[in-house]
mmCIF file of C-alpha atoms in Angstrom:
data_model
loop_
_atom_site.group_PDB
_atom_site.id
_atom_site.type_symbol
_atom_site.label_atom_id
_atom_site.label_comp_id
_atom_site.label_asym_id
_atom_site.label_seq_id
_atom_site.Cartn_x
_atom_site.Cartn_y
_atom_site.Cartn_z
ATOM 1 C CA MET A 96 -80.835 38.015 75.736
ATOM 2 C CA LYS A 97 -79.586 39.389 73.372
ATOM 3 C CA ILE A 98 -79.078 37.393 70.470
ATOM 4 C CA HIS A 99 -77.724 38.360 66.596
ATOM 5 C CA ILE A 100 -78.782 35.949 63.909
ATOM 6 C CA GLN A 101 -76.272 36.209 60.580
ATOM 7 C CA ASN A 102 -76.030 35.336 57.422
ATOM 8 C CA GLY A 103 -80.026 34.867 56.598
ATOM 9 C CA ARG A 104 -82.619 35.318 53.923
ATOM 10 C CA LEU A 105 -84.325 37.430 56.219
ATOM 11 C CA ILE A 106 -88.440 37.278 54.654
ATOM 12 C CA ASP A 107 -90.401 40.154 56.160
ATOM 13 C CA PRO A 108 -94.118 40.035 54.106
ATOM 14 C CA ALA A 109 -95.567 42.742 55.925
ATOM 15 C CA ASN A 110 -92.410 44.705 55.766
ATOM 16 C CA ARG A 111 -91.934 44.592 52.181
ATOM 17 C CA ILE A 112 -88.588 42.859 53.197
ATOM 18 C CA ASP A 113 -86.807 39.869 50.967
ATOM 19 C CA GLY A 114 -83.452 39.364 51.195
ATOM 20 C CA GLN A 115 -79.708 38.791 52.724
ATOM 21 C CA HIS A 116 -79.743 40.899 56.886
ATOM 22 C CA ASP A 117 -78.658 40.399 59.277
ATOM 23 C CA LEU A 118 -81.340 40.611 62.744
ATOM 24 C CA TYR A 119 -80.613 41.963 66.179
ATOM 25 C CA ILE A 120 -82.299 40.604 69.507
ATOM 26 C CA ALA A 121 -82.464 42.766 73.036
ATOM 27 C CA ASP A 122 -85.208 41.806 75.367
ATOM 28 C CA GLY A 123 -87.311 40.789 73.498
ATOM 29 C CA LYS A 124 -88.269 42.970 70.951
ATOM 30 C CA ILE A 125 -86.274 43.528 67.462
ATOM 31 C CA ALA A 126 -83.574 45.606 68.139
ATOM 32 C CA GLY A 127 -82.030 46.404 64.607
ATOM 33 C CA VAL A 128 -82.930 44.899 60.773
ATOM 34 C CA GLY A 129 -79.379 45.178 58.790
ATOM 35 C CA THR A 130 -77.623 47.359 61.246
ATOM 36 C CA ALA A 131 -76.526 46.911 65.423
ATOM 37 C CA PRO A 132 -77.923 49.215 66.935
ATOM 38 C CA ASP A 133 -75.166 51.780 69.193
ATOM 39 C CA GLY A 134 -73.144 49.538 72.183
ATOM 40 C CA PHE A 135 -75.279 46.168 70.878
ATOM 41 C CA THR A 136 -73.241 42.620 71.871
ATOM 42 C CA ALA A 137 -74.270 39.484 71.089
ATOM 43 C CA GLU A 138 -75.093 36.790 74.361
ATOM 44 C CA ARG A 139 -75.343 34.634 71.004
ATOM 45 C CA THR A 140 -75.804 34.371 67.728
ATOM 46 C CA ILE A 141 -77.692 32.430 65.599
ATOM 47 C CA ASP A 142 -75.562 31.103 62.558
ATOM 48 C CA ALA A 143 -78.639 31.224 59.806
ATOM 49 C CA ARG A 144 -76.794 30.352 56.034
ATOM 50 C CA GLY A 145 -78.926 28.923 53.756
ATOM 51 C CA LEU A 146 -81.869 29.182 55.688
ATOM 52 C CA VAL A 147 -84.518 32.016 55.613
ATOM 53 C CA VAL A 148 -85.488 33.938 58.728
ATOM 54 C CA ALA A 149 -89.517 34.957 58.970
ATOM 55 C CA PRO A 150 -91.755 36.262 60.839
ATOM 56 C CA GLY A 151 -93.181 33.154 63.738
ATOM 57 C CA LEU A 152 -96.678 32.106 62.038
ATOM 58 C CA ILE A 153 -99.554 33.058 62.816
ATOM 59 C CA ASP A 154 -102.807 30.023 62.606
ATOM 60 C CA LEU A 155 -106.142 31.470 63.107
ATOM 61 C CA ALA A 156 -107.602 27.923 63.913
ATOM 62 C CA ALA A 157 -105.926 25.946 66.127
ATOM 63 C CA ARG A 158 -108.062 23.470 68.628
ATOM 64 C CA LEU A 159 -105.011 22.613 71.839
ATOM 65 C CA ARG A 160 -108.098 19.823 72.928
ATOM 66 C CA GLU A 161 -108.036 21.807 76.141
ATOM 67 C CA PRO A 162 -110.310 22.182 78.812
ATOM 68 C CA GLY A 163 -113.080 19.304 78.166
ATOM 69 C CA PHE A 164 -110.560 17.560 75.840
ATOM 70 C CA GLU A 165 -107.104 16.159 77.403
ATOM 71 C CA TYR A 166 -107.172 12.348 76.438
ATOM 72 C CA LYS A 167 -107.391 14.027 72.302
ATOM 73 C CA ALA A 168 -104.609 16.690 72.991
ATOM 74 C CA THR A 169 -102.590 18.671 75.900
ATOM 75 C CA LEU A 170 -101.643 22.710 76.037
ATOM 76 C CA GLU A 171 -98.265 21.086 76.595
ATOM 77 C CA SER A 172 -97.624 18.425 73.625
ATOM 78 C CA GLU A 173 -99.750 20.603 71.036
ATOM 79 C CA MET A 174 -97.954 23.993 72.025
ATOM 80 C CA ASP A 175 -95.105 21.687 71.050
ATOM 81 C CA ALA A 176 -95.741 21.491 68.160
ATOM 82 C CA ALA A 177 -96.724 24.687 67.423
ATOM 83 C CA MET A 178 -92.993 25.297 68.250
ATOM 84 C CA ALA A 179 -91.745 22.727 66.012
ATOM 85 C CA GLY A 180 -94.040 24.816 63.238
ATOM 86 C CA GLY A 181 -92.197 28.207 64.051
ATOM 87 C CA VAL A 182 -96.274 28.647 64.984
ATOM 88 C CA THR A 183 -95.623 31.250 67.133
ATOM 89 C CA SER A 184 -99.437 33.191 67.456
ATOM 90 C CA LEU A 185 -103.129 30.605 67.719
ATOM 91 C CA ALA A 186 -106.790 31.620 67.742
ATOM 92 C CA ILE A 187 -108.463 28.895 69.814
ATOM 93 C CA PRO A 188 -111.448 28.198 68.351
ATOM 94 C CA PRO A 189 -114.058 28.044 71.494
ATOM 95 C CA ASP A 190 -115.575 24.677 71.505
ATOM 96 C CA THR A 191 -114.442 23.446 74.746
ATOM 97 C CA ASP A 192 -115.888 21.617 77.326
ATOM 98 C CA PRO A 193 -116.927 23.934 78.702
ATOM 99 C CA VAL A 194 -117.266 26.456 75.859
ATOM 100 C CA LEU A 195 -115.077 30.280 76.160
ATOM 101 C CA ASP A 196 -118.476 32.072 77.291
ATOM 102 C CA GLU A 197 -117.078 32.791 80.235
ATOM 103 C CA PRO A 198 -114.400 35.609 81.505
ATOM 104 C CA GLY A 199 -112.855 33.024 83.739
ATOM 105 C CA LEU A 200 -112.984 30.206 81.392
ATOM 106 C CA VAL A 201 -110.803 32.585 78.992
ATOM 107 C CA GLU A 202 -108.657 34.069 81.509
ATOM 108 C CA MET A 203 -107.899 30.210 83.013
ATOM 109 C CA LEU A 204 -106.985 28.984 79.330
ATOM 110 C CA CYS A 205 -104.105 32.477 78.948
ATOM 111 C CA TYR A 206 -103.427 32.241 81.910
ATOM 112 C CA ARG A 207 -102.339 28.399 81.738
ATOM 113 C CA ALA A 208 -100.463 28.781 77.710
ATOM 114 C CA LYS A 209 -99.315 31.539 80.283
ATOM 115 C CA LYS A 210 -96.837 29.338 82.208
ATOM 116 C CA LEU A 211 -95.434 27.233 79.834
ATOM 117 C CA ASN A 212 -94.369 30.506 77.742
ATOM 118 C CA ARG A 213 -94.053 28.774 74.644
ATOM 119 C CA ALA A 214 -96.550 30.788 71.952
ATOM 120 C CA HIS A 215 -98.941 33.211 72.016
ATOM 121 C CA VAL A 216 -102.633 32.409 72.761
ATOM 122 C CA TYR A 217 -105.276 34.419 71.140
ATOM 123 C CA PRO A 218 -108.700 32.485 72.043
ATOM 124 C CA VAL A 219 -111.794 32.947 69.989
ATOM 125 C CA GLY A 220 -115.345 33.617 72.577
ATOM 126 C CA ALA A 221 -118.216 32.150 72.003
ATOM 127 C CA LEU A 222 -120.979 34.573 70.708
ATOM 128 C CA THR A 223 -122.946 32.305 72.447
ATOM 129 C CA ILE A 224 -123.599 31.401 75.565
ATOM 130 C CA GLY A 225 -122.945 27.971 75.201
ATOM 131 C CA LEU A 226 -122.909 27.423 71.319
ATOM 132 C CA LYS A 227 -126.228 27.238 71.498
ATOM 133 C CA GLY A 228 -127.451 29.963 69.313
ATOM 134 C CA GLU A 229 -130.034 31.460 72.079
ATOM 135 C CA GLN A 230 -128.682 34.168 74.154
ATOM 136 C CA LEU A 231 -125.734 36.258 72.958
ATOM 137 C CA SER A 232 -121.939 35.438 75.760
ATOM 138 C CA GLU A 233 -120.510 39.080 77.260
ATOM 139 C CA MET A 234 -119.032 40.015 74.510
ATOM 140 C CA ALA A 235 -117.123 43.298 76.392
ATOM 141 C CA GLU A 236 -116.266 41.048 79.432
ATOM 142 C CA LEU A 237 -114.409 38.489 76.915
ATOM 143 C CA VAL A 238 -112.435 40.883 75.271
ATOM 144 C CA GLU A 239 -110.992 42.318 78.855
ATOM 145 C CA ALA A 240 -110.528 38.689 79.651
ATOM 146 C CA GLY A 241 -108.769 37.918 76.211
ATOM 147 C CA CYS A 242 -110.821 37.372 73.533
ATOM 148 C CA VAL A 243 -109.453 38.809 69.977
ATOM 149 C CA ALA A 244 -113.049 37.964 68.409
ATOM 150 C CA PHE A 245 -116.531 36.006 68.460
ATOM 151 C CA SER A 246 -117.597 32.730 66.804
ATOM 152 C CA GLN A 247 -119.838 30.232 67.496
ATOM 153 C CA ALA A 248 -117.203 27.427 65.923
ATOM 154 C CA ASN A 249 -118.801 24.488 63.969
ATOM 155 C CA THR A 250 -122.040 25.111 65.145
ATOM 156 C CA PRO A 251 -123.470 27.757 63.325
ATOM 157 C CA ILE A 252 -127.543 29.792 64.708
ATOM 158 C CA LEU A 253 -130.004 28.793 63.621
ATOM 159 C CA ASP A 254 -132.191 32.001 64.677
ATOM 160 C CA THR A 255 -131.206 34.420 61.869
ATOM 161 C CA ARG A 256 -132.866 37.397 64.581
ATOM 162 C CA VAL A 257 -130.544 36.358 67.384
ATOM 163 C CA LEU A 258 -127.532 36.037 64.859
ATOM 164 C CA SER A 259 -128.828 39.751 63.149
ATOM 165 C CA ARG A 260 -128.706 41.043 67.037
ATOM 166 C CA ALA A 261 -124.807 39.006 67.381
ATOM 167 C CA MET A 262 -123.413 41.483 64.090
ATOM 168 C CA GLN A 263 -125.350 44.383 65.676
ATOM 169 C CA TYR A 264 -123.896 44.489 69.198
ATOM 170 C CA ALA A 265 -120.596 43.573 67.719
ATOM 171 C CA ALA A 266 -120.464 46.294 64.784
ATOM 172 C CA THR A 267 -121.596 48.709 68.091
ATOM 173 C CA PHE A 268 -118.310 48.192 69.482
ATOM 174 C CA GLY A 269 -115.879 46.843 66.681
ATOM 175 C CA PHE A 270 -115.683 43.785 67.488
ATOM 176 C CA ARG A 271 -115.107 40.710 64.516
ATOM 177 C CA VAL A 272 -116.947 38.178 64.112
ATOM 178 C CA TRP A 273 -115.386 34.576 62.489
ATOM 179 C CA LEU A 274 -118.333 32.622 61.261
ATOM 180 C CA GLN A 275 -117.998 28.894 58.802
ATOM 181 C CA PRO A 276 -120.284 29.237 56.963
ATOM 182 C CA ILE A 277 -123.258 25.865 57.217
ATOM 183 C CA ASP A 278 -126.386 25.797 56.975
ATOM 184 C CA PRO A 279 -127.283 23.202 59.212
ATOM 185 C CA HIS A 280 -130.306 21.757 58.202
ATOM 186 C CA LEU A 281 -128.627 20.798 54.007
ATOM 187 C CA ALA A 282 -125.500 19.985 56.173
ATOM 188 C CA ARG A 283 -127.890 17.306 58.721
ATOM 189 C CA GLY A 284 -125.916 14.421 58.783
ATOM 190 C CA GLY A 285 -123.545 14.155 55.702
ATOM 191 C CA VAL A 286 -119.977 13.099 56.522
ATOM 192 C CA ALA A 287 -118.344 13.924 52.531
ATOM 193 C CA HIS A 288 -119.342 16.477 49.662
ATOM 194 C CA ASP A 289 -122.330 15.369 48.329
ATOM 195 C CA GLY A 290 -120.820 14.409 44.512
ATOM 196 C CA GLU A 291 -119.770 10.989 42.423
ATOM 197 C CA VAL A 292 -117.625 10.571 45.485
ATOM 198 C CA ALA A 293 -120.040 10.597 48.421
ATOM 199 C CA SER A 294 -122.609 7.958 46.200
ATOM 200 C CA ARG A 295 -119.712 6.054 44.890
ATOM 201 C CA LEU A 296 -118.829 5.312 48.902
ATOM 202 C CA GLY A 297 -122.303 5.536 49.906
ATOM 203 C CA LEU A 298 -121.428 8.349 52.153
ATOM 204 C CA PRO A 299 -124.370 10.989 53.430
ATOM 205 C CA GLY A 300 -123.594 13.928 51.328
ATOM 206 C CA ILE A 301 -123.357 18.400 52.434
ATOM 207 C CA PRO A 302 -124.011 19.854 49.273
ATOM 208 C CA THR A 303 -121.916 23.188 48.725
ATOM 209 C CA SER A 304 -125.470 25.275 48.841
ATOM 210 C CA SER A 305 -125.148 24.335 52.429
ATOM 211 C CA GLU A 306 -121.978 27.106 52.983
ATOM 212 C CA ILE A 307 -123.339 29.688 49.789
ATOM 213 C CA ILE A 308 -126.354 29.362 51.425
ATOM 214 C CA ALA A 309 -124.805 30.059 55.294
ATOM 215 C CA LEU A 310 -122.820 32.566 53.074
ATOM 216 C CA PHE A 311 -124.935 34.654 51.877
ATOM 217 C CA THR A 312 -126.954 35.754 54.463
ATOM 218 C CA TYR A 313 -123.689 36.131 56.277
ATOM 219 C CA LEU A 314 -123.056 38.537 54.108
ATOM 220 C CA GLN A 315 -126.279 39.865 53.633
ATOM 221 C CA MET A 316 -126.410 40.656 58.264
ATOM 222 C CA ALA A 317 -122.907 42.441 57.680
ATOM 223 C CA ARG A 318 -124.641 44.320 54.863
ATOM 224 C CA LEU A 319 -127.005 45.302 57.207
ATOM 225 C CA THR A 320 -124.905 45.582 60.612
ATOM 226 C CA GLY A 321 -121.883 46.774 59.679
ATOM 227 C CA ALA A 322 -120.228 44.250 61.118
ATOM 228 C CA ARG A 323 -116.595 43.364 60.579
ATOM 229 C CA LEU A 324 -116.815 39.718 59.265
ATOM 230 C CA HIS A 325 -114.413 36.798 59.018
ATOM 231 C CA ILE A 326 -115.984 33.353 56.489
ATOM 232 C CA THR A 327 -112.621 30.489 58.507
ATOM 233 C CA ARG A 328 -112.318 27.798 56.199
ATOM 234 C CA LEU A 329 -114.227 28.382 52.475
ATOM 235 C CA SER A 330 -114.480 24.752 50.896
ATOM 236 C CA SER A 331 -116.020 25.685 47.674
ATOM 237 C CA ALA A 332 -115.642 28.102 44.862
ATOM 238 C CA ASP A 333 -118.903 29.146 44.469
ATOM 239 C CA SER A 334 -118.203 31.434 47.978
ATOM 240 C CA LEU A 335 -115.365 33.214 45.841
ATOM 241 C CA ALA A 336 -118.360 35.327 44.384
ATOM 242 C CA LEU A 337 -120.255 35.531 46.451
ATOM 243 C CA ILE A 338 -117.221 37.455 48.717
ATOM 244 C CA GLU A 339 -116.193 39.704 45.863
ATOM 245 C CA GLN A 340 -119.404 41.450 45.617
ATOM 246 C CA ALA A 341 -119.563 42.097 48.500
ATOM 247 C CA ARG A 342 -116.497 43.508 49.256
ATOM 248 C CA ALA A 343 -117.002 45.328 45.596
ATOM 249 C CA ASP A 344 -120.410 47.061 48.053
ATOM 250 C CA GLY A 345 -118.821 47.870 51.075
ATOM 251 C CA VAL A 346 -119.029 44.804 53.187
ATOM 252 C CA ASP A 347 -115.903 44.903 55.320
ATOM 253 C CA VAL A 348 -115.296 40.624 55.598
ATOM 254 C CA THR A 349 -111.886 39.060 55.172
ATOM 255 C CA CYS A 350 -111.632 34.922 55.044
ATOM 256 C CA ASP A 351 -109.511 32.110 55.297
ATOM 257 C CA VAL A 352 -109.716 28.777 53.952
ATOM 258 C CA ALA A 353 -107.561 25.359 55.501
ATOM 259 C CA ILE A 354 -104.245 24.215 54.348
ATOM 260 C CA HIS A 355 -106.203 20.341 53.620
ATOM 261 C CA HIS A 356 -108.775 21.992 51.316
ATOM 262 C CA LEU A 357 -105.201 23.898 48.926
ATOM 263 C CA HIS A 358 -104.298 20.333 48.578
ATOM 264 C CA LEU A 359 -106.650 17.434 49.017
ATOM 265 C CA CYS A 360 -109.776 17.041 47.268
ATOM 266 C CA ASP A 361 -113.337 14.472 47.211
ATOM 267 C CA LEU A 362 -111.400 11.586 45.728
ATOM 268 C CA ASP A 363 -108.588 11.110 47.993
ATOM 269 C CA ILE A 364 -111.469 9.637 50.521
ATOM 270 C CA GLY A 365 -110.063 7.088 48.427
ATOM 271 C CA TYR A 366 -111.405 4.105 50.052
ATOM 272 C CA PHE A 367 -113.028 5.634 53.004
ATOM 273 C CA ASN A 368 -109.750 7.525 54.294
ATOM 274 C CA PRO A 369 -110.828 8.570 57.318
ATOM 275 C CA HIS A 370 -108.020 10.880 58.191
ATOM 276 C CA CYS A 371 -110.141 13.025 54.923
ATOM 277 C CA HIS A 372 -113.174 13.082 57.113
ATOM 278 C CA VAL A 373 -113.167 16.952 57.770
ATOM 279 C CA MET A 374 -115.798 19.592 58.268
ATOM 280 C CA PRO A 375 -116.001 21.434 55.617
ATOM 281 C CA PRO A 376 -115.780 18.366 53.727
ATOM 282 C CA LEU A 377 -113.325 17.913 50.688
ATOM 283 C CA ARG A 378 -114.860 18.883 47.686
ATOM 284 C CA THR A 379 -114.446 18.702 43.689
ATOM 285 C CA GLN A 380 -111.201 19.266 42.043
ATOM 286 C CA ARG A 381 -112.686 22.191 40.198
ATOM 287 C CA ASP A 382 -112.718 23.742 43.979
ATOM 288 C CA ARG A 383 -109.206 22.727 44.895
ATOM 289 C CA ILE A 384 -107.910 23.995 42.076
ATOM 290 C CA ALA A 385 -110.498 27.557 42.560
ATOM 291 C CA LEU A 386 -109.426 28.057 46.366
ATOM 292 C CA ALA A 387 -105.904 27.386 45.011
ATOM 293 C CA LYS A 388 -105.252 30.189 43.499
ATOM 294 C CA ALA A 389 -107.955 32.305 45.371
ATOM 295 C CA VAL A 390 -104.939 32.022 47.821
ATOM 296 C CA ALA A 391 -102.570 32.859 45.364
ATOM 297 C CA ASP A 392 -104.461 36.248 43.633
ATOM 298 C CA GLY A 393 -105.394 37.841 47.099
ATOM 299 C CA ARG A 394 -108.982 37.010 47.018
ATOM 300 C CA ILE A 395 -108.444 34.680 50.213
ATOM 301 C CA ASN A 396 -106.590 36.777 52.679
ATOM 302 C CA ALA A 397 -105.431 33.916 55.046
ATOM 303 C CA ILE A 398 -104.467 29.769 55.585
ATOM 304 C CA CYS A 399 -105.316 28.489 58.820
ATOM 305 C CA SER A 400 -104.114 24.819 59.361
ATOM 306 C CA ASP A 401 -107.327 23.935 61.725
ATOM 307 C CA HIS A 402 -105.134 22.299 64.146
ATOM 308 C CA THR A 403 -107.788 18.960 65.106
ATOM 309 C CA PRO A 404 -105.936 16.807 66.832
ATOM 310 C CA VAL A 405 -108.823 13.490 67.241
ATOM 311 C CA ASP A 406 -107.737 10.147 69.194
ATOM 312 C CA ASP A 407 -106.691 7.708 67.862
ATOM 313 C CA ASP A 408 -110.005 5.070 67.831
ATOM 314 C CA ALA A 409 -112.475 7.531 66.812
ATOM 315 C CA LYS A 410 -110.450 8.555 64.242
ATOM 316 C CA GLN A 411 -110.115 4.544 63.019
ATOM 317 C CA ALA A 412 -113.649 3.371 63.219
ATOM 318 C CA PRO A 413 -115.372 3.529 60.022
ATOM 319 C CA PHE A 414 -115.245 7.098 57.339
ATOM 320 C CA SER A 415 -118.968 8.042 58.527
ATOM 321 C CA GLU A 416 -118.639 7.005 61.952
ATOM 322 C CA SER A 417 -115.300 8.415 62.507
ATOM 323 C CA GLU A 418 -114.956 11.549 64.177
ATOM 324 C CA PRO A 419 -113.836 14.542 61.559
ATOM 325 C CA GLY A 420 -110.193 16.483 61.995
ATOM 326 C CA THR A 421 -107.317 17.001 61.279
ATOM 327 C CA THR A 422 -103.819 17.967 62.739
ATOM 328 C CA GLY A 423 -102.068 20.172 60.688
ATOM 329 C CA LEU A 424 -99.890 23.186 63.610
ATOM 330 C CA GLU A 425 -96.212 21.549 62.169
ATOM 331 C CA LEU A 426 -97.581 21.136 58.181
ATOM 332 C CA LEU A 427 -98.776 24.421 57.797
ATOM 333 C CA LEU A 428 -95.227 25.739 57.001
ATOM 334 C CA PRO A 429 -94.631 22.874 54.624
ATOM 335 C CA LEU A 430 -97.819 22.318 52.946
ATOM 336 C CA THR A 431 -97.604 26.278 52.768
ATOM 337 C CA LEU A 432 -94.617 26.002 50.555
ATOM 338 C CA LYS A 433 -95.314 23.391 48.682
ATOM 339 C CA TRP A 434 -98.820 25.299 47.869
ATOM 340 C CA ALA A 435 -96.395 28.320 46.749
ATOM 341 C CA ALA A 436 -94.223 26.146 44.924
ATOM 342 C CA GLU A 437 -96.713 24.474 42.358
ATOM 343 C CA HIS A 438 -98.393 27.538 41.762
ATOM 344 C CA LYS A 439 -94.870 29.650 41.310
ATOM 345 C CA LEU A 440 -95.564 32.430 43.754
ATOM 346 C CA PRO A 441 -93.438 34.355 45.249
ATOM 347 C CA LEU A 442 -92.270 33.121 49.240
ATOM 348 C CA ILE A 443 -92.359 36.544 50.762
ATOM 349 C CA ASP A 444 -96.486 36.454 49.461
ATOM 350 C CA ALA A 445 -97.073 32.686 50.624
ATOM 351 C CA LEU A 446 -95.284 33.071 53.876
ATOM 352 C CA ALA A 447 -97.824 36.556 54.201
ATOM 353 C CA ARG A 448 -100.838 34.280 53.644
ATOM 354 C CA ILE A 449 -99.865 32.754 57.056
ATOM 355 C CA THR A 450 -98.084 35.996 59.419
ATOM 356 C CA SER A 451 -99.356 39.283 58.352
ATOM 357 C CA ASP A 452 -102.221 39.172 56.525
ATOM 358 C CA ALA A 453 -103.302 36.680 59.358
ATOM 359 C CA ALA A 454 -101.928 38.946 62.055
ATOM 360 C CA ARG A 455 -104.229 41.430 60.524
ATOM 361 C CA ILE A 456 -107.408 39.405 60.466
ATOM 362 C CA ALA A 457 -106.660 38.387 64.245
ATOM 363 C CA GLY A 458 -105.943 42.086 65.097
ATOM 364 C CA ILE A 459 -102.509 40.399 66.595
ATOM 365 C CA ALA A 460 -100.351 44.959 66.568
ATOM 366 C CA LYS A 461 -97.492 43.239 67.866
ATOM 367 C CA GLY A 462 -97.035 40.416 65.823
ATOM 368 C CA GLY A 463 -96.390 38.845 62.366
ATOM 369 C CA HIS A 464 -93.521 41.527 60.880
ATOM 370 C CA LEU A 465 -90.099 41.944 62.443
ATOM 371 C CA SER A 466 -89.681 45.741 62.193
ATOM 372 C CA VAL A 467 -87.264 47.802 64.707
ATOM 373 C CA GLY A 468 -89.715 46.972 68.404
ATOM 374 C CA ALA A 469 -91.945 44.272 68.071
ATOM 375 C CA ARG A 470 -92.206 41.517 69.429
ATOM 376 C CA ALA A 471 -89.066 39.389 67.883
ATOM 377 C CA ASP A 472 -91.400 35.996 67.087
ATOM 378 C CA ILE A 473 -89.268 34.204 64.715
ATOM 379 C CA CYS A 474 -89.467 31.288 62.574
ATOM 380 C CA ILE A 475 -85.993 30.272 60.609
ATOM 381 C CA PHE A 476 -86.202 27.732 58.197
ATOM 382 C CA ASP A 477 -85.061 25.065 55.513
ATOM 383 C CA PRO A 478 -87.362 25.651 52.200
ATOM 384 C CA ASP A 479 -85.197 22.798 50.684
ATOM 385 C CA ALA A 480 -85.070 21.010 52.542
ATOM 386 C CA HIS A 481 -87.388 17.886 53.116
ATOM 387 C CA GLN A 482 -89.503 15.502 55.628
ATOM 388 C CA VAL A 483 -91.755 12.892 55.275
ATOM 389 C CA VAL A 484 -94.405 13.295 57.674
ATOM 390 C CA SER A 485 -94.722 9.864 59.954
ATOM 391 C CA ARG A 486 -96.122 9.963 63.263
ATOM 392 C CA ASN A 487 -92.188 9.216 65.151
ATOM 393 C CA THR A 488 -92.149 12.886 63.620
ATOM 394 C CA LEU A 489 -95.537 14.469 64.429
ATOM 395 C CA ARG A 490 -95.567 16.126 67.971
ATOM 396 C CA SER A 491 -99.231 16.843 68.339
ATOM 397 C CA GLN A 492 -100.506 14.194 70.577
ATOM 398 C CA GLY A 493 -102.670 13.551 67.408
ATOM 399 C CA LYS A 494 -101.576 11.572 64.902
ATOM 400 C CA ASN A 495 -104.586 12.101 62.227
ATOM 401 C CA THR A 496 -103.350 13.611 59.132
ATOM 402 C CA PRO A 497 -103.195 12.508 55.375
ATOM 403 C CA PHE A 498 -100.507 13.579 54.563
ATOM 404 C CA LEU A 499 -98.850 10.471 56.627
ATOM 405 C CA GLY A 500 -95.947 9.625 54.760
ATOM 406 C CA LEU A 501 -95.806 12.313 52.015
ATOM 407 C CA GLU A 502 -92.437 13.950 51.794
ATOM 408 C CA LEU A 503 -92.939 17.741 51.549
ATOM 409 C CA PRO A 504 -90.167 21.164 52.183
ATOM 410 C CA GLY A 505 -89.859 23.185 55.008
ATOM 411 C CA ARG A 506 -87.392 21.956 58.040
ATOM 412 C CA VAL A 507 -87.706 24.389 60.882
ATOM 413 C CA HIS A 508 -84.245 24.879 62.682
ATOM 414 C CA HIS A 509 -85.253 27.172 65.458
ATOM 415 C CA THR A 510 -88.403 29.428 67.007
ATOM 416 C CA LEU A 511 -88.255 31.569 69.023
ATOM 417 C CA VAL A 512 -90.961 33.261 70.686
ATOM 418 C CA GLU A 513 -90.292 37.282 72.567
ATOM 419 C CA GLY A 514 -86.913 36.221 71.083
ATOM 420 C CA THR A 515 -86.130 33.233 73.714
ATOM 421 C CA PRO A 516 -85.246 30.384 72.113
ATOM 422 C CA MET A 517 -88.228 27.685 71.877
ATOM 423 C CA PHE A 518 -87.238 25.186 69.365
ATOM 424 C CA ALA A 519 -84.458 24.032 68.343
ATOM 425 C CA ALA A 520 -83.997 20.628 65.033
ATOM 426 C CA GLY A 521 -81.928 18.192 66.366
#
């Protein structure tokens, strides 16, 4: 279908475009920006007057819960949520059941996602078999099956010799290694940040040192092996100095942060609100402010939703017994807009963290930008329209979010994937 998107404010961070430009789509790709290509005749016109036309969002951490956890969510429900949130590309952590450590499982997931014909799915393969931290996975075969990087999800490798071998192997072939820094011994049994709030509520704590010590180890391993390292879901202000020093020393390291860590801190746990039970835990107000500033100035490269749908029974338990996780696919854009407004950050720079910058981390060359010839993955939204987050408005099967009842900016009007309209607001 040939589509003409007219009268919109086109924002393309990758090409530093922010202005009134029409967009022309043909054969699933961007055919023209500003000027129609020769002989172009639109079969459909979308009037984007008063709206922003941007690349489809790219989420670096979204659990779709298949295979193995269909009672929490399904590919269908979470793909619907992605379309409603303008998210057209999803990086999937490997902690499914079974774990994404075999090419056949990765191919099956990609096939199921492709059959649904909605968001693009980019599996992150298991760094070790079964995420047990003992035996390396067949990384080369997993890449052929569709994996874009390798991770341990939330399960650290205890044996640093195995970690060293994994990073050496990945460096040899240029594979990306994504690691969440957490020392399992210091964090054992913890459910909240180890501070005044956890002490007052009697909750077992996870100290900041659990992140710092693991991060120091990962950065040292990257120095020694030359691996391309991505640190996922930072939670501590003290981590920033380590990453800056590593970069100054020539280490190839990027990092991201979950969107809820830019808005919430341990005080938001209140009276044991289980929706605020996330991993890594919400830390102090100082940490939140430092992380938010670091994303604004580019020291933190990207924002992810860390989308983790949880069933109601597991979430409505006492805080320490509840399952950690929060729904975020549909809230990634609104919460990013809210953070940008608070920091007076230009919209083009805010959108970069969830489009072009995220695309570079995941190695998605075809997405995250609106260059002529690029894949026509597009999000059209009203940055000034506000909506109240409620269980009824969330399309995700998981309704677990601490932002329920909050009015947020940004309403998606249209989502297009490879030039095909997949979502239109009613």
